[in-house]
Amino acid sequence: MKMRKYIIGLLTIILCSLAISCADELVDESVSSVFRPTVTGSILYLETPEDLLNATTINTYTQTVNFDAFEVDFFSGRVLSGTITYELINTTSKELDVLIEFLDEDGNFLGNESFNLEENETEIREAIYGPGGESIEIIKNLSQIRLTFTNNSGNVSTSSNPDPKVILKSKGEFKIQLIK
């Protein structure tokens, strides 16, 4: 009986030692591993009614939006690459030029995207930042977005749509490094 308790105790100690040594290896591996998850989120949603595009005598409407979401150190210090997807929907009777400018906190130009939309047209486009695309520094330093809509079709609406407008949607998908 004593021998049996001794063997069971010895086996228990050996199994516990093995479990602890395996757990140590797993913890060591996870600490040295680099985690690079992809995070996705909406960036900007804007609707501009055709009445606003018709109201201006200079045919250009500009709006600057404060956008500090990317300035957070956790994001800007860890973002490696990303893709921004733009969807522009034009249900107006207007041919439009749309310019999206990226600015830093001092208003300095970082980069842009430009679109030419025919009446009743939708355009979807992706912009890549990081390896194989635009500089990731644009994303890291982004603080303001300036939108300029230029109406190339005069100030009279001929749209048959019940609520003609331009809709801009954008979303981002970014790879970040969690452990440095």
Short mmCIF file of C-alpha atoms in Angstrom, two decimals:
data_model
loop_
_atom_site.label_atom_id
_atom_site.label_comp_id
_atom_site.label_asym_id
_atom_site.label_seq_id
_atom_site.Cartn_x
_atom_site.Cartn_y
_atom_site.Cartn_z
CA MET A 1 0.00 0.00 0.00
CA LYS A 2 2.84 2.39 0.87
CA MET A 3 4.51 1.58 -2.40
CA ARG A 4 1.31 2.33 -4.31
CA LYS A 5 0.97 5.79 -2.63
CA TYR A 6 4.63 6.45 -3.38
CA ILE A 7 4.17 5.59 -7.10
CA ILE A 8 0.97 7.68 -7.37
CA GLY A 9 2.71 10.62 -5.65
CA LEU A 10 5.73 10.29 -7.91
CA LEU A 11 3.55 10.13 -11.03
CA THR A 12 1.60 13.19 -9.84
CA ILE A 13 4.83 15.17 -9.36
CA ILE A 14 6.11 14.12 -12.80
CA LEU A 15 2.80 15.03 -14.52
CA CYS A 16 2.65 18.40 -12.74
CA SER A 17 6.26 19.12 -13.70
CA LEU A 18 5.53 18.30 -17.34
CA ALA A 19 2.41 20.47 -17.36
CA ILE A 20 4.29 23.42 -15.85
CA SER A 21 7.21 23.10 -18.26
CA CYS A 22 4.83 22.95 -21.25
CA ALA A 23 2.92 25.96 -19.94
CA ASP A 24 6.19 27.89 -19.54
CA GLU A 25 7.09 27.15 -23.15
CA LEU A 26 3.66 28.32 -24.34
CA VAL A 27 3.93 31.56 -22.39
CA ASP A 28 7.48 32.16 -23.66
CA GLU A 29 6.34 31.55 -27.24
CA SER A 30 3.38 33.92 -26.94
CA VAL A 31 5.53 36.71 -25.51
CA SER A 32 7.99 36.46 -28.36
CA SER A 33 5.25 36.12 -31.00
CA VAL A 34 4.05 39.15 -32.91
CA PHE A 35 0.30 39.62 -33.10
CA ARG A 36 -0.91 41.50 -36.18
CA PRO A 37 -4.71 41.54 -36.19
CA THR A 38 -6.75 43.37 -38.77
CA VAL A 39 -9.21 45.96 -37.47
CA THR A 40 -12.09 47.28 -39.55
CA GLY A 41 -14.34 50.27 -39.03
CA SER A 42 -16.31 53.06 -40.65
CA ILE A 43 -14.43 56.26 -41.29
CA LEU A 44 -16.80 58.78 -42.84
CA TYR A 45 -20.42 58.96 -43.93
CA LEU A 46 -21.74 62.12 -45.56
CA GLU A 47 -24.88 63.02 -47.49
CA THR A 48 -25.07 66.18 -49.59
CA PRO A 49 -28.50 67.02 -51.03
CA GLU A 50 -28.69 68.32 -54.59
CA ASP A 51 -30.28 71.54 -53.28
CA LEU A 52 -27.00 72.37 -51.52
CA LEU A 53 -25.04 71.76 -54.73
CA ASN A 54 -27.45 74.03 -56.64
CA ALA A 55 -27.42 76.79 -54.01
CA THR A 56 -23.83 77.86 -54.50
CA THR A 57 -23.03 80.42 -57.17
CA ILE A 58 -19.43 79.28 -57.50
CA ASN A 59 -20.45 75.63 -58.07
CA THR A 60 -18.09 74.40 -55.33
CA TYR A 61 -18.94 73.25 -51.83
CA THR A 62 -16.13 72.53 -49.34
CA GLN A 63 -16.31 71.10 -45.83
CA THR A 64 -13.47 70.18 -43.46
CA VAL A 65 -14.08 67.45 -40.89
CA ASN A 66 -11.94 66.97 -37.79
CA PHE A 67 -10.77 63.35 -37.69
CA ASP A 68 -8.51 62.48 -34.76
CA ALA A 69 -9.31 58.76 -34.57
CA PHE A 70 -6.01 57.73 -36.16
CA GLU A 71 -3.92 60.02 -33.93
CA VAL A 72 -4.32 57.78 -30.87
CA ASP A 73 -0.84 56.46 -30.03
CA PHE A 74 -2.10 52.90 -29.76
CA PHE A 75 -3.16 53.06 -33.42
CA SER A 76 -0.69 55.46 -35.04
CA GLY A 77 2.31 53.84 -33.35
CA ARG A 78 1.29 50.33 -34.37
CA VAL A 79 -0.46 50.54 -37.76
CA LEU A 80 1.48 48.66 -40.44
CA SER A 81 -0.76 48.85 -43.49
CA GLY A 82 -4.33 49.46 -44.48
CA THR A 83 -6.99 49.83 -47.11
CA ILE A 84 -9.64 52.51 -47.27
CA THR A 85 -12.70 51.69 -49.37
CA TYR A 86 -14.72 54.59 -50.76
CA GLU A 87 -18.26 54.33 -52.09
CA LEU A 88 -19.70 57.41 -53.77
CA ILE A 89 -23.34 57.34 -54.82
CA ASN A 90 -24.63 60.17 -57.01
CA THR A 91 -28.42 60.16 -57.40
CA THR A 92 -28.45 63.78 -58.63
CA SER A 93 -28.65 65.10 -62.18
CA LYS A 94 -25.18 66.60 -61.74
CA GLU A 95 -21.77 65.68 -63.06
CA LEU A 96 -19.54 66.17 -60.04
CA ASP A 97 -15.88 66.27 -59.15
CA VAL A 98 -15.25 65.09 -55.60
CA LEU A 99 -11.91 65.73 -53.92
CA ILE A 100 -11.03 64.14 -50.57
CA GLU A 101 -7.90 65.69 -49.02
CA PHE A 102 -6.05 64.36 -45.99
CA LEU A 103 -4.49 66.95 -43.68
CA ASP A 104 -2.38 66.78 -40.53
CA GLU A 105 -3.24 68.66 -37.33
CA ASP A 106 -1.65 71.87 -38.70
CA GLY A 107 -3.65 71.70 -41.93
CA ASN A 108 -0.70 70.50 -44.02
CA PHE A 109 -1.55 68.38 -47.06
CA LEU A 110 -0.77 64.65 -46.72
CA GLY A 111 -2.53 63.11 -49.73
CA ASN A 112 -5.83 62.93 -51.59
CA GLU A 113 -8.34 60.91 -53.58
CA SER A 114 -10.33 62.42 -56.45
CA PHE A 115 -13.44 61.20 -58.24
CA ASN A 116 -15.46 62.29 -61.25
CA LEU A 117 -19.07 61.16 -61.03
CA GLU A 118 -21.61 61.27 -63.82
CA GLU A 119 -25.27 61.75 -62.93
CA ASN A 120 -26.88 58.70 -61.30
CA GLU A 121 -23.53 56.91 -60.99
CA THR A 122 -21.95 54.90 -58.19
CA GLU A 123 -18.21 54.40 -57.83
CA ILE A 124 -16.38 52.11 -55.41
CA ARG A 125 -12.62 52.39 -55.03
CA GLU A 126 -9.94 51.07 -52.69
CA ALA A 127 -6.81 52.95 -51.67
CA ILE A 128 -3.90 50.98 -50.19
CA TYR A 129 -1.54 52.42 -47.58
CA GLY A 130 1.74 50.82 -46.56
CA PRO A 131 3.78 48.32 -48.60
CA GLY A 132 2.66 48.40 -52.24
CA GLY A 133 0.59 51.57 -51.85
CA GLU A 134 0.64 55.13 -50.57
CA SER A 135 2.79 56.03 -47.57
CA ILE A 136 1.43 54.73 -44.26
CA GLU A 137 2.52 58.10 -42.80
CA ILE A 138 -0.64 59.60 -44.39
CA ILE A 139 -2.75 57.42 -42.10
CA LYS A 140 -0.51 57.88 -39.06
CA ASN A 141 -0.68 61.69 -39.28
CA LEU A 142 -4.28 62.16 -40.47
CA SER A 143 -6.16 64.73 -38.37
CA GLN A 144 -8.54 66.44 -40.81
CA ILE A 145 -10.43 65.47 -43.95
CA ARG A 146 -11.38 68.23 -46.41
CA LEU A 147 -14.14 67.39 -48.88
CA THR A 148 -14.73 69.47 -52.00
CA PHE A 149 -17.69 68.92 -54.31
CA THR A 150 -17.63 70.75 -57.65
CA ASN A 151 -20.88 70.90 -59.60
CA ASN A 152 -20.08 70.78 -63.33
CA SER A 153 -23.74 70.87 -64.46
CA GLY A 154 -25.22 74.23 -63.49
CA ASN A 155 -27.66 75.24 -60.78
CA VAL A 156 -30.89 73.73 -62.10
CA SER A 157 -32.01 70.27 -61.01
CA THR A 158 -33.37 67.90 -63.60
CA SER A 159 -33.23 64.77 -61.47
CA SER A 160 -36.29 62.53 -61.49
CA ASN A 161 -35.21 60.91 -58.19
CA PRO A 162 -37.41 61.83 -55.19
CA ASP A 163 -34.49 62.79 -52.92
CA PRO A 164 -31.42 63.43 -55.11
CA LYS A 165 -28.14 63.58 -53.21
CA VAL A 166 -24.52 62.52 -53.15
CA ILE A 167 -23.57 59.96 -50.52
CA LEU A 168 -19.96 59.34 -49.50
CA LYS A 169 -19.22 56.24 -47.43
CA SER A 170 -15.78 55.08 -46.42
CA LYS A 171 -14.42 52.30 -44.27
CA GLY A 172 -10.95 51.25 -43.30
CA GLU A 173 -9.27 47.92 -42.73
CA PHE A 174 -5.90 48.16 -41.00
CA LYS A 175 -3.27 45.69 -39.88
CA ILE A 176 -1.75 46.65 -36.54
CA GLN A 177 1.07 45.14 -34.50
CA LEU A 178 -0.06 44.50 -30.92
CA ILE A 179 3.27 43.51 -29.39
CA LYS A 180 6.37 45.48 -30.27
#
